[in-house]
Amino acid sequence: MEAIRKQATRLREQVARQQQAVLKQFGAGGYGGSDNVVTDEAELQQHQKLEKLYISTRAAKHYQRDIVRGVERTKLSEDSRKYGVENTCTSGNTLSKAAISYGRARAQMEKERGNLLKALGAQVAEPLRAMVLGAPLEDARHLAQRYDRMRQEAEAQAIEVSKRQAKAREAIGNADFYAKLEAAESKLHDLKSNTAVLGKEAVAAMAAVEAQQQRLTLQRVIAMVESERLYHQRVLQILDQLESEMISERQRIEAPPTLTADNDMPPPPSYEEINGVFASQDHNGSTDSMGYFLGEVMYSYQAVTDVELTLSVGDYVVVRKVSNNGWAEGECRGKAGWFPYGYIERRERVLASKLGVTEAF
């Protein structure tokens, strides 16, 4: 029997050491030990509540940091302005003007963005950063960690008391064992009391921090939404004005040209009237010699008389004569005739495959 009792004692001590090792392993990684009951059910509930508060406040702190970091800026306005100033196109400067207008509007938007960032910094980022690094949160977390360490110590002491109780039962009448048992039990009682008190303090501190995090972070998010709403309203006004300007410019360049203010442009001269005059006439005559050049048709034109030339958008015309009254004479796709000069744009160079003329120049 004595041998069996000794073996059982060794097994209990081994189990106690294993339990202690497990407790240390789970307690070393941060907050949160085991849920072994070392006091009463109320203390266990308090422990579990504190653990949830710890997790909740940590998640809120990380979210606050994400808000503080969530800003971005761009520099497209400078790129647009640079293109508008430094680049030209053979068909006109419409895109350059549009790029300058867009760059100007974009600069206004970036200025509004800068104002938004300043507002977010003062109203959102700084208050949240102060909360993340502030004393209330850190003090509450330290209290929770102290409570966790004390609770683990109480659990270890409870295991020690169990071991001494087993030894006291085996060594009946040994006053030294009883004295050590009483000391261990007294220490366990003190640890339980201190753990309960510290746990209440930690729960109260963490609950206060959580309430502050939830309330103030929500206020900062609302302030952020209001600031961004005002920012987007201002940007929308800028974009509406820019779009109106660009659409007006597009309509201007896409609309067929008005040949004369009173729309009573005289008819083109007949070939009989100008026969033999192609070579040269001064500016006071009916025609003006400019030399041959190539023009691209920008607007369709349907011939009305036999001396006029029908044009389609994208055609290329060899222009041979331009009159003072708004008409030009030239050849396109094997046909010659008169057409409104404002319907074409001069070109310096074009692929030969684009030409549909019967003579080169």
Coordinates of C-alpha atoms in Angstrom, one line a residue:
M1 CA 0.0 0.0 0.0
E2 CA 2.8 2.4 0.9
A3 CA 4.3 1.9 -2.6
I4 CA 1.0 2.6 -4.2
R5 CA 0.6 5.8 -2.2
K6 CA 4.0 7.0 -3.2
Q7 CA 3.3 6.2 -6.9
A8 CA 0.0 8.1 -6.7
T9 CA 1.8 11.1 -5.1
R10 CA 4.4 11.1 -7.9
L11 CA 1.6 11.1 -10.5
R12 CA -0.2 14.0 -8.8
E13 CA 3.0 16.0 -8.7
Q14 CA 3.7 15.2 -12.4
V15 CA 0.2 16.3 -13.3
A16 CA 0.6 19.5 -11.3
R17 CA 3.9 20.3 -13.1
Q18 CA 2.3 19.8 -16.4
Q19 CA -0.6 22.0 -15.5
Q20 CA 1.8 24.7 -14.4
A21 CA 3.7 24.4 -17.7
V22 CA 0.5 24.7 -19.7
L23 CA -0.5 27.8 -17.7
K24 CA 2.8 29.5 -18.3
Q25 CA 2.7 28.7 -22.0
F26 CA -0.7 30.3 -22.5
G27 CA 0.1 33.2 -20.3
A28 CA 3.4 34.1 -21.9
G29 CA 2.0 35.2 -25.3
G30 CA 0.0 38.2 -23.9
Y31 CA -3.3 38.6 -22.2
G32 CA -5.5 35.6 -21.6
G33 CA -4.8 32.6 -19.4
S34 CA -6.9 29.6 -18.7
D35 CA -10.5 29.7 -17.5
N36 CA -9.8 27.2 -14.7
V37 CA -12.0 28.3 -11.7
V38 CA -9.7 29.4 -8.9
T39 CA -12.3 31.5 -7.0
D40 CA -16.0 31.6 -7.7
E41 CA -18.3 31.9 -10.7
A42 CA -18.6 35.7 -10.4
E43 CA -14.8 36.0 -10.7
L44 CA -14.8 33.8 -13.7
Q45 CA -17.4 35.9 -15.4
Q46 CA -15.4 39.0 -14.5
H47 CA -12.4 37.4 -16.1
Q48 CA -14.2 36.6 -19.3
K49 CA -15.7 40.1 -19.5
L50 CA -12.3 41.6 -19.1
E51 CA -10.9 39.4 -21.8
K52 CA -13.6 40.5 -24.2
L53 CA -13.0 44.2 -23.3
Y54 CA -9.3 43.7 -24.0
I55 CA -10.0 42.3 -27.5
S56 CA -12.6 45.0 -28.2
T57 CA -10.4 47.9 -27.3
R58 CA -7.4 46.5 -29.2
A59 CA -9.6 46.1 -32.4
A60 CA -10.8 49.7 -32.0
K61 CA -7.3 51.0 -31.6
H62 CA -6.2 49.3 -34.8
Y63 CA -9.3 50.8 -36.6
Q64 CA -8.4 54.2 -35.3
R65 CA -4.9 53.8 -36.8
D66 CA -6.3 52.7 -40.1
I67 CA -8.4 55.9 -40.2
V68 CA -5.4 58.1 -39.5
R69 CA -3.4 56.4 -42.3
G70 CA -6.1 56.5 -44.9
V71 CA -5.2 59.6 -47.0
E72 CA -3.9 59.9 -50.6
R73 CA -3.0 62.8 -53.0
T74 CA -2.3 63.1 -56.7
K75 CA -0.6 65.6 -59.1
L76 CA -2.5 65.3 -62.3
S77 CA -3.1 69.1 -62.5
E78 CA 0.6 69.8 -63.2
D79 CA 0.8 67.1 -65.9
S80 CA -2.3 68.6 -67.7
R81 CA -1.0 72.2 -67.4
K82 CA 2.4 71.1 -68.8
Y83 CA 0.9 69.4 -71.8
G84 CA -1.4 72.4 -72.6
V85 CA 1.5 74.9 -72.4
E86 CA 4.2 72.9 -74.2
N87 CA 2.4 70.9 -76.9
T88 CA 0.6 71.9 -80.1
C89 CA -1.2 70.0 -82.8
T90 CA -1.4 70.6 -86.6
S91 CA -5.2 70.5 -86.5
G92 CA -5.5 73.2 -83.8
N93 CA -5.0 73.9 -80.2
T94 CA -8.3 72.5 -78.9
L95 CA -6.8 69.8 -76.8
S96 CA -4.2 72.1 -75.4
K97 CA -6.8 74.5 -74.3
A98 CA -8.8 71.7 -72.8
A99 CA -5.8 70.4 -71.0
I100 CA -5.1 73.8 -69.5
S101 CA -8.7 74.2 -68.4
Y102 CA -8.6 70.7 -66.9
G103 CA -5.3 71.4 -65.2
R104 CA -6.7 74.6 -63.7
A105 CA -9.8 72.8 -62.5
R106 CA -7.7 70.0 -61.2
A107 CA -5.5 72.4 -59.3
Q108 CA -8.6 73.8 -57.7
M109 CA -9.7 70.3 -56.8
E110 CA -6.3 69.5 -55.3
K111 CA -6.5 72.7 -53.3
E112 CA -9.9 71.6 -52.0
R113 CA -8.3 68.2 -51.3
G114 CA -5.6 69.9 -49.3
N115 CA -8.2 71.8 -47.3
L116 CA -10.0 68.5 -46.7
L117 CA -6.8 66.9 -45.4
K118 CA -6.1 69.8 -43.1
A119 CA -9.7 69.5 -41.7
L120 CA -9.3 65.7 -41.4
G121 CA -6.0 66.2 -39.6
A122 CA -7.4 68.6 -37.1
Q123 CA -10.8 67.1 -36.6
V124 CA -10.1 63.4 -37.1
A125 CA -6.5 62.2 -37.2
E126 CA -5.1 64.2 -34.2
P127 CA -7.9 63.3 -31.8
L128 CA -7.7 59.6 -32.8
R129 CA -4.0 59.5 -32.6
A130 CA -4.2 61.0 -29.1
M131 CA -6.6 58.3 -28.1
V132 CA -4.4 55.5 -29.6
L133 CA -1.3 56.8 -27.7
G134 CA -3.2 58.2 -24.7
A135 CA -2.8 57.3 -21.1
P136 CA -6.3 55.9 -20.4
L137 CA -6.0 53.1 -22.9
E138 CA -2.4 52.2 -21.9
D139 CA -3.3 52.4 -18.2
A140 CA -6.3 50.2 -18.6
R141 CA -4.3 47.6 -20.7
H142 CA -1.6 47.6 -18.0
L143 CA -4.2 46.9 -15.3
A144 CA -5.7 44.1 -17.4
Q145 CA -2.2 42.5 -17.9
R146 CA -1.4 42.8 -14.1
Y147 CA -4.7 41.2 -13.4
D148 CA -3.9 38.4 -15.8
R149 CA -0.5 37.8 -14.2
M150 CA -2.0 37.7 -10.7
R151 CA -4.7 35.4 -11.8
Q152 CA -2.2 33.0 -13.3
E153 CA -0.2 33.2 -10.0
A154 CA -3.4 32.4 -8.1
E155 CA -4.0 29.4 -10.3
A156 CA -0.4 28.2 -9.7
Q157 CA -0.9 28.7 -6.0
A158 CA -4.1 26.7 -6.1
I159 CA -2.2 23.8 -7.6
E160 CA 0.5 24.2 -4.9
V161 CA -2.2 24.0 -2.2
S162 CA -3.6 20.9 -3.7
K163 CA -0.2 19.2 -3.6
R164 CA 0.3 20.2 0.0
Q165 CA -3.1 19.0 1.0
A166 CA -2.3 15.6 -0.5
K167 CA 1.1 15.4 1.4
A168 CA -0.7 16.5 4.6
R169 CA -3.1 13.6 4.3
E170 CA -0.3 11.2 3.8
A171 CA 1.8 12.6 6.7
I172 CA -0.9 12.6 9.4
G173 CA 0.3 14.3 12.6
N174 CA 3.3 16.1 10.9
A175 CA 3.0 19.7 12.2
D176 CA 5.5 21.0 9.7
F177 CA 3.3 19.9 6.8
Y178 CA 0.2 21.5 8.3
A179 CA 2.0 24.7 8.9
K180 CA 3.2 24.9 5.3
L181 CA -0.3 24.0 4.1
E182 CA -1.8 26.8 6.2
A183 CA 0.7 29.3 4.8
A184 CA -0.1 28.2 1.2
E185 CA -3.8 28.4 1.8
S186 CA -3.4 31.9 3.4
K187 CA -1.4 33.0 0.4
L188 CA -4.0 31.6 -2.0
H189 CA -6.7 33.5 -0.1
D190 CA -4.8 36.7 -0.4
L191 CA -4.2 36.2 -4.1
K192 CA -7.8 35.5 -4.7
S193 CA -8.9 38.6 -2.9
N194 CA -6.3 40.8 -4.6
T195 CA -7.2 39.2 -8.0
A196 CA -10.9 40.0 -7.5
V197 CA -10.2 43.6 -6.5
L198 CA -7.7 44.2 -9.4
G199 CA -10.1 42.5 -11.8
K200 CA -12.9 44.9 -10.9
E201 CA -10.6 47.9 -11.3
A202 CA -9.4 46.5 -14.7
V203 CA -12.9 45.9 -15.9
A204 CA -14.0 49.4 -14.9
A205 CA -11.0 51.0 -16.6
M206 CA -11.4 48.9 -19.8
A207 CA -15.1 49.5 -20.0
A208 CA -14.6 53.2 -19.7
V209 CA -11.9 53.2 -22.4
E210 CA -14.2 51.1 -24.7
A211 CA -17.1 53.5 -24.2
Q212 CA -14.8 56.4 -25.0
Q213 CA -13.4 54.7 -28.1
Q214 CA -16.9 53.8 -29.4
R215 CA -18.3 57.3 -28.8
L216 CA -15.4 59.5 -29.9
T217 CA -14.4 57.4 -32.9
L218 CA -18.0 57.5 -34.2
Q219 CA -18.0 61.3 -33.7
R220 CA -14.7 61.5 -35.7
V221 CA -16.1 59.3 -38.5
I222 CA -19.1 61.5 -38.7
A223 CA -16.9 64.6 -38.9
M224 CA -14.9 62.9 -41.6
V225 CA -18.0 62.1 -43.6
E226 CA -19.2 65.7 -43.3
S227 CA -15.9 67.1 -44.4
E228 CA -15.7 64.7 -47.4
R229 CA -19.3 65.6 -48.3
L230 CA -18.5 69.3 -48.4
Y231 CA -15.3 68.5 -50.4
H232 CA -17.1 66.5 -53.0
Q233 CA -19.8 69.2 -53.3
R234 CA -17.1 71.8 -54.1
V235 CA -15.4 69.4 -56.5
L236 CA -18.7 68.7 -58.2
Q237 CA -19.2 72.5 -58.8
I238 CA -15.7 72.7 -60.3
L239 CA -16.3 69.7 -62.5
D240 CA -19.8 71.0 -63.6
Q241 CA -18.2 74.3 -64.7
L242 CA -15.3 72.5 -66.5
E243 CA -17.7 70.1 -68.3
S244 CA -19.8 73.1 -69.4
E245 CA -16.7 74.8 -70.8
M246 CA -15.5 71.7 -72.6
I247 CA -18.9 70.8 -74.1
S248 CA -19.3 74.4 -75.4
E249 CA -15.8 74.2 -77.0
R250 CA -16.6 70.8 -78.5
Q251 CA -19.9 72.0 -79.9
R252 CA -18.1 75.0 -81.4
I253 CA -15.5 73.0 -83.2
E254 CA -18.0 70.2 -84.3
A255 CA -20.7 72.5 -85.6
P256 CA -20.7 73.3 -89.3
P257 CA -19.1 76.7 -89.9
T258 CA -21.4 79.7 -90.6
L259 CA -20.1 81.0 -93.9
T260 CA -21.5 84.5 -93.5
A261 CA -23.2 86.3 -90.7
D262 CA -26.4 86.9 -92.7
N263 CA -26.2 83.5 -94.4
D264 CA -26.5 85.1 -97.8
M265 CA -23.2 83.9 -99.2
P266 CA -23.0 84.5 -102.9
P267 CA -23.0 81.5 -105.3
P268 CA -19.6 80.3 -106.5
P269 CA -18.4 81.7 -109.8
S270 CA -18.9 79.7 -112.9
Y271 CA -16.0 78.2 -114.8
E272 CA -16.9 80.5 -117.7
E273 CA -16.5 83.5 -115.5
I274 CA -13.1 82.5 -114.2
N275 CA -11.8 80.7 -117.3
G276 CA -8.2 81.8 -117.7
V277 CA -8.1 83.6 -114.4
F278 CA -6.6 80.7 -112.4
A279 CA -3.1 81.7 -113.0
S280 CA -3.1 85.0 -111.0
Q281 CA -5.4 87.8 -109.9
D282 CA -5.0 90.4 -107.2
H283 CA -6.9 90.5 -104.0
N284 CA -9.5 92.8 -105.4
G285 CA -10.7 90.3 -108.0
S286 CA -13.1 87.4 -107.5
T287 CA -10.3 84.9 -106.7
D288 CA -7.1 84.9 -104.8
S289 CA -4.1 82.8 -105.8
M290 CA -2.6 80.8 -102.9
G291 CA -0.8 78.0 -104.7
Y292 CA -1.9 74.4 -104.5
F293 CA -2.3 72.8 -101.1
L294 CA -4.0 69.9 -99.4
G295 CA -7.1 70.2 -97.2
E296 CA -8.9 67.6 -95.1
V297 CA -12.8 67.8 -95.1
M298 CA -14.1 68.4 -91.6
Y299 CA -17.8 68.8 -92.5
S300 CA -19.9 67.2 -95.2
Y301 CA -21.1 69.4 -98.0
Q302 CA -23.7 68.5 -100.6
A303 CA -23.3 70.2 -104.0
V304 CA -26.2 72.3 -105.1
T305 CA -25.2 73.3 -108.6
D306 CA -23.1 71.6 -111.3
V307 CA -20.1 73.8 -110.5
E308 CA -20.0 72.7 -106.9
L309 CA -18.2 69.7 -105.4
T310 CA -19.7 67.3 -102.9
L311 CA -17.6 66.5 -99.9
S312 CA -17.6 63.9 -97.2
V313 CA -15.9 64.1 -93.7
G314 CA -12.4 62.6 -94.0
D315 CA -11.9 63.3 -97.7
Y316 CA -8.8 65.1 -98.9
V317 CA -9.1 67.9 -101.4
V318 CA -6.3 69.4 -103.6
V319 CA -7.2 73.1 -103.3
R320 CA -6.2 75.1 -106.3
K321 CA -8.0 78.4 -105.7
V322 CA -9.6 80.3 -102.8
S323 CA -12.0 83.2 -103.6
N324 CA -12.5 86.2 -101.5
N325 CA -16.2 85.5 -100.9
G326 CA -15.6 82.2 -99.0
W327 CA -15.5 79.6 -101.8
A328 CA -12.6 77.4 -102.8
E329 CA -12.0 75.4 -105.9
G330 CA -10.3 72.1 -106.0
E331 CA -10.4 68.4 -106.8
C332 CA -11.5 65.4 -104.8
R333 CA -12.0 61.8 -105.9
G334 CA -11.5 62.6 -109.6
K335 CA -14.0 65.5 -109.6
A336 CA -13.5 69.2 -109.5
G337 CA -15.7 72.0 -108.3
W338 CA -16.4 74.7 -105.8
F339 CA -17.1 74.2 -102.1
P340 CA -17.2 76.3 -98.9
Y341 CA -13.6 77.0 -97.8
G342 CA -14.6 76.8 -94.1
Y343 CA -15.5 73.1 -94.4
I344 CA -11.9 72.0 -94.7
E345 CA -8.6 72.4 -92.7
R346 CA -5.3 72.7 -94.4
R347 CA -2.9 69.8 -94.1
E348 CA 0.9 69.8 -94.7
R349 CA 1.2 66.0 -95.1
V350 CA -1.0 63.0 -95.7
L351 CA -0.5 59.4 -96.8
A352 CA -0.8 58.9 -100.6
S353 CA -3.4 56.2 -100.0
K354 CA -5.7 58.8 -98.6
L355 CA -5.8 60.8 -101.8
G356 CA -8.5 60.3 -104.4
V357 CA -7.3 62.8 -106.9
T358 CA -6.4 62.4 -110.5
E359 CA -3.4 64.7 -110.5
A360 CA -0.5 65.1 -108.2
F361 CA 1.0 68.3 -107.0

